[in-house]
Structures are given as C-alpha cells and as structure tokens.
Amino acid sequence: MENTVQNKLNAIKEGAIRDFNKAQDSTELYNFKVQYLGKSGALTEAMKLMANLPKEEKPLFGKLVNEVKAELETLYSEVENKIKNQEINAQMSHQKLDLSFSVASPAKGNEHPIFRVTNEIVSIMSRLGYSLRTGPLIEKDYYNFEALNIPPNHPARDMQDTFFVDDTHVLRTHTSPIQIHSLENEKPPLRIIGTGSVFRCDSDISHLPNFHQIEGMCVDEKVSMADLKGTISFFVKEFFGPQLQTRFRPSFFPFTEPSAEVDCSCPICKGKGTNCSLCKQTGWIEIGGCGLINPKVFEFAKVEYPKWQGFAFGFGIERMAIIKYGVDDIRHFPKNDVRFLNQF
Ligand code: PHE
C-alpha cells in the first residue's frame, strides 16, 4: 500500500490520541471527537483517499480505517468517563448543601374526625371479637324497613324521614340493614359491626341530612339485656373515658324488643344542663338505640329462634365525636374547614 496513505492514517490516529488525552473538560473532548470521528471529520476524509488506491488494496485500507475508528471510539469513552467523574467530584467539592435552610412545606392534610372516631370504635369493638361489615348506601325498601319489621304504611316509618330513590329503593336511613345482610349471608354465632353514611331529611344544630352510624350485632345461643348493657357500658368507658356517665332509657324500635335509648352526660355543661344549647338543657345527649333482636327479624332472615338470640345497637358517629371533643355544632363536620379539622 502506498506509504503516504498509511502515514496519513497514522497521523490522524496519533493526533486523535494526543488530543483526546489533553482535553481539559467534556466540551473540549466532544469537540475533538467531532473533529476526528464526526461525519465530516478527519477519518471520513481519509476514507476518500481510498478512491486513488489500486483495486486490490482497497479492502485492506477499509479494514485499517475501521480498526483505527474502533480504537479511537474506545479511547474516547474511557477519557469521557474519567473527565465526567472529575467534573462531578469538582462540582460536589465546592457545592455545599445548607441543611438548616428552611423551605415552605406544603400544607398537611388531616384525618377527618369522623374517620378517626370510626377507626377508634372499630378497634375497641374488635377487642371484643367484633368484625367489620359494610352495606350499600342505596338499599331496597325490604332491607331498610320490611325485614326490620317496619311494614309499608306502618307509622314506625315516620321515625326516619326518608329520601326515596324510587318506589322500592331508599337512601339507607340507618346502618341496621347491615344486620339483615349479615343474618342472611353468614352463620351464627355472629359478632359484627357495620359503619357508614346514612341519610335523613333532617337538619338543625344537632341533626344532619347525611351522617354516620355504627351498628353492632351479637347473635349467639343465649343473649340477654345484661350482655347488651355490659357490652355498651364497656364500649362507652373505653371510648369516652371513665368520667362520662351513661344511662339506658326504655324506648321503642320495631326491630328490637325490649328496646332502649343510650344517653351520655353532656360534655359542654358537664351534665348540669344550665343554659346549654347542645343538650337542650337536659344534661344528657342521646347517642343511639339498642335492644334485643326482635324474633320477627330472625323470621324474616330465616334464622332459627330461640335457638339463636341476639342484641343490636346503633350509634351516631357525629354525636359521639361531639361528646368526645366538645364540639358545639354538628354542622362543623361536613363543612371541611381546615381550621376546624386541624384541631383534631
Ligand atoms: N337503627 C336505629 C336508628 O337509626 C338504631 C338502632 C340500631 C336501634 C340497632 C336498635 C338497634 O335509630
């Protein structure tokens, strides 16, 4: 092969090795790469010399050019790695992080007091062996009323002002339908709690059209009013602390017999009642109802009575939150004003 051509190739190679190694930073190194290996760089130019070579030398020359190219590319990436590392180290050594610098942190969210109370109730009841159930918000009339021994057109329906979805469906007015779903789908003995939203056409300082309830149901072979009182008293003490009083008042619910209402002493006036708008000057706040499950309900759900007996209770979660935290108006809960929510 003509010496001049080979010499030229060698000169390019040596020039590139020298330049790559003397590059001071990655930009300079890159410029050298373009100069030697780029589209119109020295090696591409050298390829053009091939045209003047005799036919039989062309393949050899092509091979030589490719070898030089591969060698230079390897060298380039080695030097590039070395330089990049040096640059990173240099940057890190003079760039100091001020860890004491305070930045504006984004506003933090808060667990809603209703969920906090719900979780606490669920955890207390789970210690007594109760497990959680849920049910649909839109219920068949059958589950919300009929199977709970509230027949169509019965005056007991007036106890719960109802939002009707259509002729046979309502927004559930209480969590008691969860009792029926559980009785239909599970085998006793049962200890379940159900929680969630309920709806009634009602709204004032102590009533909301959409509020939350917790339902409890125990079904076993021998269940008495004493078991019910023991369970609720334990639960109320665990939840509110020993300083709050509870009382049971005889009452009526179509799905329990006998029935009682559960009251707690008012946290605002400490049970005195003087000038207290929360407890309407009675010193007591009702938290819900309870009773022994009416045999009629077992009949609807096809559970054998008196082999199986039970008690049930249903409490308003907002009511319980009000008593626990001393909130003066139930309507604060759905407003979601962070100034209110952040206090919990
Ligand atoms: N479901 C009743 C209500 O919302 C409360 C209740 C539940 C009463 C269970 C007795 C037993 O008023």
CSV table of C-alpha atoms and ligand atoms in Angstrom, one decimal:
chain,number,residue,atom,x,y,z
A,1,MET,CA,0.0,0.0,0.0
A,2,GLU,CA,1.1,3.5,-0.8
A,3,ASN,CA,3.1,4.8,2.2
A,4,THR,CA,1.6,8.2,2.0
A,5,VAL,CA,-1.9,6.9,2.6
A,6,GLN,CA,-0.8,4.8,5.5
A,7,ASN,CA,1.2,7.6,7.0
A,8,LYS,CA,-1.8,9.9,6.8
A,9,LEU,CA,-3.9,7.4,8.7
A,10,ASN,CA,-1.3,7.0,11.3
A,11,ALA,CA,-1.0,10.8,11.7
A,12,ILE,CA,-4.7,11.1,12.2
A,13,LYS,CA,-4.7,8.3,14.8
A,14,GLU,CA,-1.8,9.8,16.7
A,15,GLY,CA,-3.3,13.3,16.5
A,16,ALA,CA,-6.5,12.0,17.9
A,17,ILE,CA,-4.8,10.1,20.8
A,18,ARG,CA,-2.9,13.2,21.7
A,19,ASP,CA,-5.9,15.5,21.6
A,20,PHE,CA,-8.3,13.2,23.4
A,21,ASN,CA,-5.8,12.8,26.2
A,22,LYS,CA,-5.1,16.5,26.6
A,23,ALA,CA,-8.8,17.6,26.6
A,24,GLN,CA,-9.5,19.7,29.7
A,25,ASP,CA,-13.2,19.2,30.0
A,26,SER,CA,-16.0,17.2,28.4
A,27,THR,CA,-16.9,20.0,25.9
A,28,GLU,CA,-13.4,20.2,24.6
A,29,LEU,CA,-13.3,16.4,24.4
A,30,TYR,CA,-16.5,16.3,22.5
A,31,ASN,CA,-15.2,18.9,20.0
A,32,PHE,CA,-12.1,16.7,19.4
A,33,LYS,CA,-14.5,13.7,18.8
A,34,VAL,CA,-16.3,15.7,16.1
A,35,GLN,CA,-13.0,16.8,14.6
A,36,TYR,CA,-11.8,13.2,14.2
A,37,LEU,CA,-14.7,10.9,14.2
A,38,GLY,CA,-17.6,13.2,13.1
A,39,LYS,CA,-19.5,13.0,9.8
A,40,SER,CA,-17.1,15.4,8.1
A,41,GLY,CA,-14.1,14.6,10.4
A,42,ALA,CA,-10.6,13.5,9.6
A,43,LEU,CA,-11.4,9.8,9.4
A,44,THR,CA,-14.3,10.3,7.0
A,45,GLU,CA,-12.0,12.5,4.9
A,46,ALA,CA,-9.3,9.8,4.9
A,47,MET,CA,-11.8,7.3,3.6
A,48,LYS,CA,-12.0,9.4,0.4
A,49,LEU,CA,-8.3,8.6,-0.3
A,50,MET,CA,-9.5,5.1,-1.0
A,51,ALA,CA,-10.6,6.2,-4.5
A,52,ASN,CA,-7.0,6.7,-5.5
A,53,LEU,CA,-5.8,3.3,-4.4
A,54,PRO,CA,-5.4,0.2,-6.7
A,55,LYS,CA,-8.4,-2.1,-6.5
A,56,GLU,CA,-6.7,-4.9,-4.6
A,57,GLU,CA,-5.6,-2.5,-1.8
A,58,LYS,CA,-9.0,-1.1,-1.2
A,59,PRO,CA,-10.3,-3.8,1.2
A,60,LEU,CA,-7.1,-3.7,3.3
A,61,PHE,CA,-7.3,0.1,3.6
A,62,GLY,CA,-11.0,-0.1,4.5
A,63,LYS,CA,-10.1,-2.6,7.3
A,64,LEU,CA,-7.4,-0.3,8.6
A,65,VAL,CA,-9.7,2.7,8.7
A,66,ASN,CA,-12.3,0.7,10.7
A,67,GLU,CA,-9.7,-0.5,13.1
A,68,VAL,CA,-8.5,3.0,13.8
A,69,LYS,CA,-12.1,4.1,14.2
A,70,ALA,CA,-12.9,1.4,16.7
A,71,GLU,CA,-9.7,2.1,18.7
A,72,LEU,CA,-10.4,5.8,18.8
A,73,GLU,CA,-14.0,5.3,19.9
A,74,THR,CA,-12.9,3.1,22.8
A,75,LEU,CA,-10.3,5.6,23.9
A,76,TYR,CA,-12.9,8.4,23.6
A,77,SER,CA,-15.4,6.7,26.0
A,78,GLU,CA,-12.6,5.9,28.5
A,79,VAL,CA,-11.4,9.5,28.6
A,80,GLU,CA,-15.0,10.7,28.7
A,81,ASN,CA,-15.7,8.6,31.8
A,82,LYS,CA,-12.6,9.9,33.5
A,83,ILE,CA,-13.4,13.5,32.7
A,84,LYS,CA,-17.1,13.3,33.7
A,85,ASN,CA,-16.1,11.8,37.1
A,86,GLN,CA,-13.6,14.6,37.7
A,87,GLU,CA,-16.2,17.1,36.8
A,88,ILE,CA,-18.8,15.6,39.2
A,89,ASN,CA,-16.2,15.4,42.0
A,90,ALA,CA,-15.2,19.0,41.4
A,91,GLN,CA,-18.8,20.2,41.5
A,92,MET,CA,-19.5,18.3,44.7
A,93,SER,CA,-16.5,19.6,46.5
A,94,HIS,CA,-17.4,23.3,46.0
A,95,GLN,CA,-21.2,23.0,46.1
A,96,LYS,CA,-22.3,23.0,49.8
A,97,LEU,CA,-25.8,22.0,50.9
A,98,ASP,CA,-27.2,24.1,53.7
A,99,LEU,CA,-29.3,21.6,55.6
A,100,SER,CA,-30.6,24.2,58.0
A,101,PHE,CA,-32.2,26.2,55.3
A,102,SER,CA,-35.9,26.2,55.9
A,103,VAL,CA,-38.3,25.7,53.0
A,104,ALA,CA,-42.0,26.3,52.9
A,105,SER,CA,-43.6,22.9,53.4
A,106,PRO,CA,-46.9,22.1,51.7
A,107,ALA,CA,-50.0,22.2,53.9
A,108,LYS,CA,-50.6,18.9,55.5
A,109,GLY,CA,-53.8,17.0,55.3
A,110,ASN,CA,-55.6,15.7,58.4
A,111,GLU,CA,-57.6,12.6,59.2
A,112,HIS,CA,-61.3,13.7,59.3
A,113,PRO,CA,-62.6,13.5,62.9
A,114,ILE,CA,-65.4,11.2,61.7
A,115,PHE,CA,-63.0,8.7,60.3
A,116,ARG,CA,-60.8,9.0,63.4
A,117,VAL,CA,-63.8,8.2,65.6
A,118,THR,CA,-64.9,5.4,63.4
A,119,ASN,CA,-61.5,3.8,63.4
A,120,GLU,CA,-61.3,4.0,67.2
A,121,ILE,CA,-64.8,2.4,67.6
A,122,VAL,CA,-63.9,-0.4,65.3
A,123,SER,CA,-60.7,-1.0,67.2
A,124,ILE,CA,-62.4,-1.1,70.6
A,125,MET,CA,-65.1,-3.5,69.3
A,126,SER,CA,-62.6,-5.7,67.6
A,127,ARG,CA,-61.1,-6.3,71.0
A,128,LEU,CA,-64.5,-7.9,71.9
A,129,GLY,CA,-64.3,-10.1,68.9
A,130,TYR,CA,-66.5,-8.0,66.5
A,131,SER,CA,-65.5,-7.7,62.9
A,132,LEU,CA,-66.4,-5.1,60.3
A,133,ARG,CA,-69.1,-5.2,57.7
A,134,THR,CA,-70.4,-2.7,55.2
A,135,GLY,CA,-73.5,-2.4,53.0
A,136,PRO,CA,-74.9,-0.4,50.1
A,137,LEU,CA,-75.9,3.3,50.6
A,138,ILE,CA,-78.9,2.8,48.3
A,139,GLU,CA,-81.0,0.0,49.9
A,140,LYS,CA,-84.0,-1.9,48.9
A,141,ASP,CA,-87.0,-0.9,50.9
A,142,TYR,CA,-87.1,-4.5,52.1
A,143,TYR,CA,-83.7,-4.3,53.8
A,144,ASN,CA,-84.1,-0.8,55.2
A,145,PHE,CA,-87.6,-1.3,56.5
A,146,GLU,CA,-89.6,-4.5,55.9
A,147,ALA,CA,-87.1,-7.1,57.1
A,148,LEU,CA,-86.5,-4.9,60.1
A,149,ASN,CA,-90.2,-5.4,61.0
A,150,ILE,CA,-91.3,-2.0,59.6
A,151,PRO,CA,-94.1,-2.8,57.2
A,152,PRO,CA,-95.2,-0.5,54.4
A,153,ASN,CA,-97.5,2.3,55.6
A,154,HIS,CA,-96.7,1.5,59.2
A,155,PRO,CA,-96.4,4.6,61.4
A,156,ALA,CA,-93.0,3.5,62.6
A,157,ARG,CA,-91.7,4.7,59.2
A,158,ASP,CA,-92.3,8.2,60.4
A,159,MET,CA,-89.4,7.8,62.9
A,160,GLN,CA,-87.0,8.1,60.0
A,161,ASP,CA,-87.7,10.9,57.4
A,162,THR,CA,-86.6,9.1,54.2
A,163,PHE,CA,-85.1,10.1,50.9
A,164,PHE,CA,-86.7,7.9,48.3
A,165,VAL,CA,-84.8,6.9,45.2
A,166,ASP,CA,-87.7,5.2,43.5
A,167,ASP,CA,-90.7,3.1,44.7
A,168,THR,CA,-88.6,0.3,46.0
A,169,HIS,CA,-85.3,1.9,46.9
A,170,VAL,CA,-84.2,4.5,49.5
A,171,LEU,CA,-81.0,6.1,50.7
A,172,ARG,CA,-80.5,4.0,53.7
A,173,THR,CA,-81.8,5.8,56.8
A,174,HIS,CA,-79.7,3.7,59.2
A,175,THR,CA,-77.0,1.0,59.3
A,176,SER,CA,-79.4,-1.6,60.6
A,177,PRO,CA,-79.9,-3.2,57.1
A,178,ILE,CA,-76.4,-4.4,57.5
A,179,GLN,CA,-77.8,-6.7,60.3
A,180,ILE,CA,-80.1,-8.3,57.8
A,181,HIS,CA,-77.4,-8.8,55.1
A,182,SER,CA,-75.2,-10.5,57.7
A,183,LEU,CA,-78.0,-12.7,59.1
A,184,GLU,CA,-78.8,-13.8,55.5
A,185,ASN,CA,-75.3,-14.5,54.4
A,186,GLU,CA,-73.4,-15.7,57.5
A,187,LYS,CA,-74.0,-18.4,60.0
A,188,PRO,CA,-74.3,-17.6,63.7
A,189,PRO,CA,-72.7,-17.2,66.2
A,190,LEU,CA,-72.1,-13.6,64.9
A,191,ARG,CA,-70.4,-10.5,66.3
A,192,ILE,CA,-70.4,-7.8,63.7
A,193,ILE,CA,-70.1,-4.1,63.4
A,194,GLY,CA,-71.2,-2.1,60.4
A,195,THR,CA,-70.3,1.6,59.7
A,196,GLY,CA,-71.0,4.2,57.1
A,197,SER,CA,-73.1,7.1,55.8
A,198,VAL,CA,-76.9,7.2,56.4
A,199,PHE,CA,-79.4,9.8,55.2
A,200,ARG,CA,-82.5,11.5,56.6
A,201,CYS,CA,-84.5,14.6,55.6
A,202,ASP,CA,-83.4,16.4,58.8
A,203,SER,CA,-81.2,19.4,59.5
A,204,ASP,CA,-80.6,21.6,62.6
A,205,ILE,CA,-77.9,22.2,65.3
A,206,SER,CA,-78.0,18.5,66.3
A,207,HIS,CA,-79.2,16.8,63.0
A,208,LEU,CA,-77.6,16.4,59.6
A,209,PRO,CA,-79.3,15.1,56.4
A,210,ASN,CA,-76.2,12.9,55.9
A,211,PHE,CA,-74.4,11.5,58.9
A,212,HIS,CA,-72.6,8.3,60.0
A,213,GLN,CA,-73.6,5.4,62.2
A,214,ILE,CA,-72.0,2.4,63.8
A,215,GLU,CA,-74.1,-0.7,64.1
A,216,GLY,CA,-73.3,-3.6,66.4
A,217,MET,CA,-74.9,-7.0,66.4
A,218,CYS,CA,-74.3,-10.1,68.5
A,219,VAL,CA,-76.1,-13.4,67.8
A,220,ASP,CA,-75.4,-16.4,70.0
A,221,GLU,CA,-77.2,-19.2,71.8
A,222,LYS,CA,-78.1,-17.2,75.0
A,223,VAL,CA,-78.1,-13.4,74.8
A,224,SER,CA,-79.7,-11.2,77.3
A,225,MET,CA,-80.2,-7.5,78.1
A,226,ALA,CA,-77.4,-7.8,80.7
A,227,ASP,CA,-75.0,-8.8,77.9
A,228,LEU,CA,-76.1,-5.8,75.9
A,229,LYS,CA,-75.7,-3.4,78.8
A,230,GLY,CA,-72.3,-4.9,79.7
A,231,THR,CA,-71.0,-4.5,76.1
A,232,ILE,CA,-72.3,-0.9,75.7
A,233,SER,CA,-71.0,0.2,79.1
A,234,PHE,CA,-67.6,-1.3,78.4
A,235,PHE,CA,-67.5,0.3,75.0
A,236,VAL,CA,-68.6,3.8,76.2
A,237,LYS,CA,-66.0,3.8,79.0
A,238,GLU,CA,-63.3,2.7,76.6
A,239,PHE,CA,-64.2,5.4,74.1
A,240,PHE,CA,-65.0,8.4,76.3
A,241,GLY,CA,-63.1,7.6,79.4
A,242,PRO,CA,-64.4,6.8,82.9
A,243,GLN,CA,-65.6,10.4,83.7
A,244,LEU,CA,-68.6,10.2,81.4
A,245,GLN,CA,-71.9,8.9,82.6
A,246,THR,CA,-74.3,6.7,80.6
A,247,ARG,CA,-77.9,5.8,81.1
A,248,PHE,CA,-80.4,3.5,79.3
A,249,ARG,CA,-83.9,4.8,78.8
A,250,PRO,CA,-86.8,2.4,77.8
A,251,SER,CA,-87.7,3.1,74.1
A,252,PHE,CA,-89.2,1.5,71.0
A,253,PHE,CA,-87.7,0.2,67.8
A,254,PRO,CA,-89.7,-2.3,65.6
A,255,PHE,CA,-86.6,-4.5,65.2
A,256,THR,CA,-85.7,-4.8,68.9
A,257,GLU,CA,-87.7,-5.9,71.9
A,258,PRO,CA,-87.2,-4.7,74.5
A,259,SER,CA,-85.5,-1.5,73.3
A,260,ALA,CA,-83.6,1.2,75.0
A,261,GLU,CA,-82.0,4.5,74.1
A,262,VAL,CA,-78.5,5.2,75.3
A,263,ASP,CA,-77.6,8.7,76.6
A,264,CYS,CA,-74.2,10.2,77.7
A,265,SER,CA,-73.8,13.1,80.0
A,266,CYS,CA,-73.2,16.4,78.2
A,267,PRO,CA,-69.5,17.3,78.0
A,268,ILE,CA,-70.2,21.1,77.5
A,269,CYS,CA,-72.3,21.7,80.7
A,270,LYS,CA,-70.9,18.7,82.4
A,271,GLY,CA,-74.4,17.2,82.8
A,272,LYS,CA,-75.8,20.3,84.6
A,273,GLY,CA,-78.0,21.5,81.7
A,274,THR,CA,-77.8,25.2,82.6
A,275,ASN,CA,-78.1,27.4,79.5
A,276,CYS,CA,-76.7,24.6,77.4
A,277,SER,CA,-77.9,24.5,73.8
A,278,LEU,CA,-76.2,21.3,72.8
A,279,CYS,CA,-78.1,19.1,75.3
A,280,LYS,CA,-81.2,21.3,75.2
A,281,GLN,CA,-80.7,21.9,78.9
A,282,THR,CA,-81.2,18.3,79.8
A,283,GLY,CA,-77.6,17.5,80.8
A,284,TRP,CA,-77.8,14.4,78.5
A,285,ILE,CA,-77.1,13.7,74.8
A,286,GLU,CA,-78.6,10.7,73.1
A,287,ILE,CA,-76.0,8.6,71.2
A,288,GLY,CA,-78.3,5.9,69.8
A,289,GLY,CA,-80.6,3.0,70.3
A,290,CYS,CA,-80.3,-0.6,71.2
A,291,GLY,CA,-82.2,-3.7,72.2
A,292,LEU,CA,-82.6,-7.5,71.9
A,293,ILE,CA,-83.2,-8.5,68.3
A,294,ASN,CA,-87.0,-8.9,67.7
A,295,PRO,CA,-87.9,-12.6,66.8
A,296,LYS,CA,-89.7,-11.1,63.8
A,297,VAL,CA,-86.4,-10.1,62.4
A,298,PHE,CA,-85.0,-13.6,62.8
A,299,GLU,CA,-88.1,-14.8,61.0
A,300,PHE,CA,-87.5,-12.5,58.0
A,301,ALA,CA,-83.8,-13.5,57.8
A,302,LYS,CA,-84.7,-17.2,58.3
A,303,VAL,CA,-82.6,-17.7,61.4
A,304,GLU,CA,-83.9,-20.2,63.9
A,305,TYR,CA,-85.2,-18.6,67.1
A,306,PRO,CA,-84.9,-19.1,70.1
A,307,LYS,CA,-82.0,-21.4,69.3
A,308,TRP,CA,-80.3,-18.2,68.2
A,309,GLN,CA,-80.9,-14.9,70.1
A,310,GLY,CA,-79.1,-11.5,69.9
A,311,PHE,CA,-78.8,-7.9,70.7
A,312,ALA,CA,-78.1,-4.9,68.4
A,313,PHE,CA,-77.2,-1.3,68.8
A,314,GLY,CA,-76.8,1.7,66.5
A,315,PHE,CA,-75.0,4.9,67.5
A,316,GLY,CA,-74.5,8.2,65.6
A,317,ILE,CA,-70.8,8.8,65.0
A,318,GLU,CA,-71.1,12.6,64.8
A,319,ARG,CA,-72.9,12.5,68.1
A,320,MET,CA,-70.0,10.5,69.6
A,321,ALA,CA,-67.4,12.9,68.2
A,322,ILE,CA,-69.3,15.9,69.6
A,323,ILE,CA,-69.3,14.4,73.1
A,324,LYS,CA,-65.7,13.3,72.9
A,325,TYR,CA,-64.3,16.6,71.6
A,326,GLY,CA,-66.9,19.0,73.0
A,327,VAL,CA,-67.9,20.4,69.5
A,328,ASP,CA,-70.8,22.9,69.8
A,329,ASP,CA,-72.4,22.4,66.4
A,330,ILE,CA,-72.8,19.1,64.5
A,331,ARG,CA,-72.7,21.1,61.2
A,332,HIS,CA,-69.0,21.8,61.5
A,333,PHE,CA,-68.2,18.2,60.4
A,334,PRO,CA,-69.4,18.3,56.8
A,335,LYS,CA,-68.0,21.8,56.2
A,336,ASN,CA,-64.4,20.6,55.9
A,337,ASP,CA,-63.0,23.9,57.1
A,338,VAL,CA,-59.3,23.1,57.8
A,339,ARG,CA,-59.3,25.5,60.8
A,340,PHE,CA,-61.8,23.2,62.4
A,341,LEU,CA,-60.3,19.9,61.1
A,342,ASN,CA,-56.8,20.7,62.2
A,343,GLN,CA,-57.9,20.8,65.8
A,344,PHE,CA,-58.2,17.0,66.0
B,1,PHE,N1,-81.3,1.9,63.6
B,1,PHE,C1,-81.7,2.7,64.8
B,1,PHE,C2,-81.8,4.2,64.4
B,1,PHE,O1,-81.1,4.5,63.5
B,1,PHE,C3,-80.8,2.5,65.9
B,1,PHE,C4,-80.8,1.1,66.5
B,1,PHE,C5,-80.0,0.1,66.0
B,1,PHE,C6,-81.7,0.7,67.5
B,1,PHE,C7,-80.0,-1.2,66.5
B,1,PHE,C8,-81.8,-0.5,68.0
B,1,PHE,C9,-80.9,-1.5,67.5
B,1,PHE,O2,-82.4,4.9,65.0
